[in-house]
Every structure is written in C-alpha cells, then in structure tokens.
Coordinates of C-alpha atoms in Angstrom, one line a residue:
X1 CA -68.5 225.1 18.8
X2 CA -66.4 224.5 15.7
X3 CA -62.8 223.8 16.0
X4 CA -60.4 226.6 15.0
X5 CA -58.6 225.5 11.7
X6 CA -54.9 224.1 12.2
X7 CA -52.2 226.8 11.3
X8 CA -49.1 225.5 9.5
X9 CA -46.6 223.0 11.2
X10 CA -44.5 225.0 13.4
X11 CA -40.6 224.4 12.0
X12 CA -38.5 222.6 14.9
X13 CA -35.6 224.9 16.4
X14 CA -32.4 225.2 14.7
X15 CA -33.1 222.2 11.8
X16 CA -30.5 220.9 9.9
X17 CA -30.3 221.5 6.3
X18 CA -32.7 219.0 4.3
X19 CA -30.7 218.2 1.4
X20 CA -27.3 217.0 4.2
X21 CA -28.2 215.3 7.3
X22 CA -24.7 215.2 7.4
X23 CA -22.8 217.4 9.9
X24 CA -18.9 219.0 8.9
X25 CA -16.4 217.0 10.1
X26 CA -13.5 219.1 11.8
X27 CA -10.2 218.4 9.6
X28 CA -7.5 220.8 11.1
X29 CA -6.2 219.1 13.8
X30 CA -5.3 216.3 11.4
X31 CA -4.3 218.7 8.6
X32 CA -1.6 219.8 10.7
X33 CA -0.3 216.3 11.6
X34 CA -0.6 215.6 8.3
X35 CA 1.5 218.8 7.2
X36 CA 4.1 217.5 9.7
X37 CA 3.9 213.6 8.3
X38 CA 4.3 215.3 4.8
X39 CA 7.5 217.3 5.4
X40 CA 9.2 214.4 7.2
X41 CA 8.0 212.7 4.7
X42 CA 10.3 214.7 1.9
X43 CA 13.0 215.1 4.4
X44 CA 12.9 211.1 3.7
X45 CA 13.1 211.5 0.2
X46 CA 15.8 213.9 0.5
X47 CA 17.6 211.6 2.5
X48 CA 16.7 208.7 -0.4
X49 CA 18.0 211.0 -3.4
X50 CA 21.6 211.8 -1.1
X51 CA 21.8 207.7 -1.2
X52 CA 21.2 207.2 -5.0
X53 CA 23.5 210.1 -5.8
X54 CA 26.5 208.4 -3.6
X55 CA 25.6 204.7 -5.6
X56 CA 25.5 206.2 -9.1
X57 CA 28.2 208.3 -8.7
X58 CA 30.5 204.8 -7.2
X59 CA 29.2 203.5 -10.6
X60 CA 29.7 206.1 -12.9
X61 CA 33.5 206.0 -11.4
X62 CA 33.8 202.3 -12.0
X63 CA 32.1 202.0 -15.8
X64 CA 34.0 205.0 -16.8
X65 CA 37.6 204.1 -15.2
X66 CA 38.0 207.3 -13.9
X67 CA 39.0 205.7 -10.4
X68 CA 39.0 203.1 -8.4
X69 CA 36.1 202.1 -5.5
X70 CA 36.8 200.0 -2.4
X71 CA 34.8 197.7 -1.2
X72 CA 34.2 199.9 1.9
X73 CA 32.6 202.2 -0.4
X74 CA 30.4 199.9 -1.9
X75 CA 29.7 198.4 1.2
X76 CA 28.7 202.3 2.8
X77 CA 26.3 203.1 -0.6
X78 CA 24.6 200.1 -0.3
X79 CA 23.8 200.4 3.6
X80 CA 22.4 204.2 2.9
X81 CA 20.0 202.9 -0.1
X82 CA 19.1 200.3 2.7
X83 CA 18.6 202.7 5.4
X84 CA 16.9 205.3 3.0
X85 CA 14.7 202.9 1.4
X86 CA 13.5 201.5 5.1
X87 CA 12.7 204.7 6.6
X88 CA 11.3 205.7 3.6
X89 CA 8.7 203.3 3.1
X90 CA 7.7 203.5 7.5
X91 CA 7.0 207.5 6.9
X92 CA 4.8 206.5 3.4
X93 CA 3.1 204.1 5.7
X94 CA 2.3 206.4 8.4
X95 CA 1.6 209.1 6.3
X96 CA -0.9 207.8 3.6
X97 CA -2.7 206.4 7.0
X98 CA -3.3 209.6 8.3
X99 CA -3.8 211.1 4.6
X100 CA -6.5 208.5 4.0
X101 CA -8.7 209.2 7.2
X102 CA -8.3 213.0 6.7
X103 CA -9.6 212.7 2.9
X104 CA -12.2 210.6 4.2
X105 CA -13.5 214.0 5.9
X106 CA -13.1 216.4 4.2
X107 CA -14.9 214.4 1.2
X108 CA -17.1 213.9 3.4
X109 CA -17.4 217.7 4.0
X110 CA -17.2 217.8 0.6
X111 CA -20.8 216.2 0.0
X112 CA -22.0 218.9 2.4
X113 CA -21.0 222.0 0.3
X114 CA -22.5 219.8 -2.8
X115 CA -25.4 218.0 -1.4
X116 CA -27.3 216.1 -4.5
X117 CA -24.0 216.2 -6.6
X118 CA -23.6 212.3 -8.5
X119 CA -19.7 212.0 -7.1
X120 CA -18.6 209.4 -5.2
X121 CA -19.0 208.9 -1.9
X122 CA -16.6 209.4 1.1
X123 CA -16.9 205.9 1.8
X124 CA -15.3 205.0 -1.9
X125 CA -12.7 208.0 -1.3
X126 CA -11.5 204.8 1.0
X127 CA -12.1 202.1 -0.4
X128 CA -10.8 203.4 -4.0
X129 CA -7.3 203.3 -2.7
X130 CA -8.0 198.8 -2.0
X131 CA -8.9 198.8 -5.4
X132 CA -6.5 197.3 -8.1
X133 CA -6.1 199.4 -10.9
X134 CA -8.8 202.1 -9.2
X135 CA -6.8 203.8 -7.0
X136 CA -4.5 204.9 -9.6
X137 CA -7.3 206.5 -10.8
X138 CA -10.7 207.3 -8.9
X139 CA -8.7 208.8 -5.5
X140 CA -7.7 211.2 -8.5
X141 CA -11.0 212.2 -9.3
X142 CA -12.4 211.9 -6.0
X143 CA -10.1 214.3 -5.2
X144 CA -10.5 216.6 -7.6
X145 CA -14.4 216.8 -7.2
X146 CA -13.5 217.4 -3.7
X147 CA -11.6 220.3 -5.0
X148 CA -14.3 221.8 -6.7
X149 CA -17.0 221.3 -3.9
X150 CA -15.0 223.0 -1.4
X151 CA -14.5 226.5 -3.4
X152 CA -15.9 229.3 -1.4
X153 CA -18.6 231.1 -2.3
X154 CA -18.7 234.7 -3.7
X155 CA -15.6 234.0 -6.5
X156 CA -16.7 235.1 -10.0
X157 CA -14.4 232.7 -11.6
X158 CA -14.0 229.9 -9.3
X159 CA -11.4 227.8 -11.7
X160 CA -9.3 230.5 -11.7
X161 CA -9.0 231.8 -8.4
X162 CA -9.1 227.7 -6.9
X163 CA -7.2 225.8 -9.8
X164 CA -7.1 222.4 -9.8
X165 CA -3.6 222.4 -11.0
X166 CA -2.3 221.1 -7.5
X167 CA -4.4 218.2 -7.5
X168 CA -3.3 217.3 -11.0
X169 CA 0.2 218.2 -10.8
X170 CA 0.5 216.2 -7.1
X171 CA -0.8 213.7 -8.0
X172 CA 1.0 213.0 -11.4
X173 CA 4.4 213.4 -9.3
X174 CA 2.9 210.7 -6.7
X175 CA 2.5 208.1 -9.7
X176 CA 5.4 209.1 -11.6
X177 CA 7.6 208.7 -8.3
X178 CA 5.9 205.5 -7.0
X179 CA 6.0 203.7 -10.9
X180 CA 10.2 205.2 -11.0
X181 CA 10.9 203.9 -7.7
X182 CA 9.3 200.1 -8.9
X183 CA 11.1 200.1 -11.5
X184 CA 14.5 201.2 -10.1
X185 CA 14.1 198.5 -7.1
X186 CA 13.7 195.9 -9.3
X187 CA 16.4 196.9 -12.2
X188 CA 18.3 196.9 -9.1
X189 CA 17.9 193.5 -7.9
X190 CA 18.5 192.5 -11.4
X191 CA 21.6 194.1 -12.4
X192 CA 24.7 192.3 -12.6
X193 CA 27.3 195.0 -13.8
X194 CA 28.0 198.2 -12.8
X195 CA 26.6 199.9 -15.5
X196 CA 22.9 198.3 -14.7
X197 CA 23.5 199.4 -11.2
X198 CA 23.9 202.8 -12.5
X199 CA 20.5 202.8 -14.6
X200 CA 18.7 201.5 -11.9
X201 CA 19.9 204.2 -9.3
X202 CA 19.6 207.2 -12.0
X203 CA 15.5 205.5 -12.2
X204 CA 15.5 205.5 -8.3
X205 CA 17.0 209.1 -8.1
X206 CA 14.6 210.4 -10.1
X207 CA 12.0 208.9 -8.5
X208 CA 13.2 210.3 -5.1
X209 CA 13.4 213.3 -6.6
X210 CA 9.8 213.4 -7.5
X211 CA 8.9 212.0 -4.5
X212 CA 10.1 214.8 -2.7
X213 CA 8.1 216.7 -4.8
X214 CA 5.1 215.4 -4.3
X215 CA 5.6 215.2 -0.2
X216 CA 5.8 219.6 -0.8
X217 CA 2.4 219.4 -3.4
X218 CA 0.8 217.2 -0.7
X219 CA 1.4 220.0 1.9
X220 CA 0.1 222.5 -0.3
X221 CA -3.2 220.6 -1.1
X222 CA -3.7 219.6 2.1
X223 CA -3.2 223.4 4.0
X224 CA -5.1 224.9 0.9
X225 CA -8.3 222.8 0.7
X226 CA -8.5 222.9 4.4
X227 CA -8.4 226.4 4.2
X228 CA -11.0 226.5 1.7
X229 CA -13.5 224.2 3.3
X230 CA -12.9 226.4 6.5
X231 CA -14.3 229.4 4.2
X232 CA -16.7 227.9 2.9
X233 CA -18.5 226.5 6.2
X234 CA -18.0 230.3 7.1
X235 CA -20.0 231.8 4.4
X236 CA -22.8 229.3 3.3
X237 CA -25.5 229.6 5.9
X238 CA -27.2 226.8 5.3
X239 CA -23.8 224.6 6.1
X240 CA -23.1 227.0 9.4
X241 CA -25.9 225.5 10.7
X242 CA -24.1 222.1 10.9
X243 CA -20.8 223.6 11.7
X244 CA -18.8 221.9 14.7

C-alpha cells in the first residue's frame, strides 16, 4: 500500500515572531522611579541655582562696593555651594543608574518594533555611555532611533505627531549643563578675587539652571516614550504576541 503524501509542517502554537526572538521588556515600573529620581533630581538643581545666586550676589556686593560682606556670609555661601554641589552629584548618581538600565529596555524594545533595522544594539545603548568622547554622542543617537522605533502605528505623519524635538532639545540642555558646571567648578577653584568668583558662579548658575531643565525634559522623554512603546506593543500584532 503506498504511503499517503506528507501535508505541510503543522505551525507550533502561539510562535514568536521570526524576525525578534526577543520578548518586550516591561519598562513602567522603572519609568515611574525614574520620573521620581528625575524631579528630585531638579529639586537638586533648584536647590544648586538658590546657592550660586547667594555667592554671586556676595560678589557682586563686594566688586561693586555697594556694601560690605562678613565673613559669616561668606562662610554661609560657601557651605550651600558645598551642600548643593554634594547632594547634587549623589541624586545624578542615582539617577543616570536607574536612567541607564531603563534605556537599556526600552532600546531593547526598541529592536522589537524595528526588527532588521542597522541601529545599535541595546547592549551599546550601555556601553556608549563608558566610552570617551562616545557618549557625548552615540547615547544621542541611540536615543533618538529609539525614538523613532517606538512611534505607534496608524499616524500618517509620524514626525509630526512624535517629534524628536525632546530628545534633541534634552539632551543639548544635559551637555550644555554638565560642560557649564565643569567649567564653573574649576574657574572656581582657580579664582583668586572676587570678581573671578563671580564669573565662575554666573557659569555655575547657569548651568544649574539648565540642569534643572534638563531633569523636567528627562521626565517628559521618559513618561512619553513609555507611553508610546506601551501603544505600540498594543497595536502591532505581531509584537502582542511577545507582550509580557
């Protein structure tokens, strides 16, 4: 008796897609720590930019002649740049800790929604950051490709609806603040009159400023492209599959 010919291969139950073999990582639970790291984090900053105002205003008293300043309140300015300056850099610490593991997932998610794309990996989303010179830079684009990955689905006009002006503009203030602050520390440790003390804390003020800014752009990127990828795992069936 001949055999009966072999019908196709049965698919196995529930596959994953193909083209991933990578399952969504869930980012909200750290998205909201990180929103809470994030607005301590400019609380900080405001708490910085109240302690360079009090120093260059000592300063702009003394160079000007338009009053006299104790040594008490010298002595009070320079313990609030100290205090700010110390609990300022612990919260960065903390916070670009928890901000590097949670980019690490959501790029991760990222290669999901984009399977086949040429961007880096989540492992360089990482490592970038170790890299001299590089993580001024590719964390930037890695972002920003993340960005774009993570649109939802449906939206005629993606770049408009999803900008990427919040990556750019955060992470210009980030730079800008971080480069200001080096600066300021260090023309502070150099000056030697009052009048270099007040360059160096107008330099540190702004930089406080703008890192205050950054800490609210952070909180905005980081609620938003959660929100997106949340979207877009609802609305792409093939990544669904893979949901957690």
């Amino acid at each position: 008796m001949s055999a009966s010919p072999a019908g196709p291969p049965v698919p196995s139950p529930d596959p994953l897609p193909a083209v991933t073999r990578v399952r969504l990582r869930p980012v909200v639970g750290l998205a909201i720590a990180l929103t809470v790291l994030c607005v301590v984090l400019a609380g900080c900053g405001a708490y910085a930019v109240h302690a360079d105002w009090t120093r260059w205003a000592l300063m702009e008293r003394l160079v000007s002649g338009s009053g006299t300043v104790g040594e008490a309140e010298l002595g009070r300015a320079e313990s609030l740049i100290g205090l700010a300056g110390s609990v300022q850099s612990r919260a960065l610490i903390v916070t670009c800790a928890v901000f590097v593991v949670w980019f690490n997932l959501v790029r991760t998610n990222a290669r999901v929604f984009a399977s086949g794309s040429a961007a880096p990996t989540a492992g360089v989303a990482v490592g970038a950051r170790f890299v001299p010179l590089g993580k001024l830079w590719l964390p930037y684009r890695i972002a920003a490709t993340t960005w774009v990955s993570s649109r939802p689905l449906g939206a005629q006009d993606g770049s408009r609806r999803f900008p990427s002006t919040l990556v750019n503009v955060g992470w210009g203030a980030f730079l800008a603040a971080r480069v200001l602050g080096w600066c300021g520390g260090l023309a502070s440790r150099l000056a030697e009159s009052p009048g270099a003390v007040r360059h160096a804390s107008a330099a540190m003020l702004v930089g406080d400023v703008l890192d205050v800014v950054a800490a609210v752009l952070a909180v905005l990127f980081v609620v938003r492209l959660t929100a997106m990828q949340w979207s877009r795992s609802a609305q792409d069936p093939a990544v669904a599959a893979v949901r957690l």
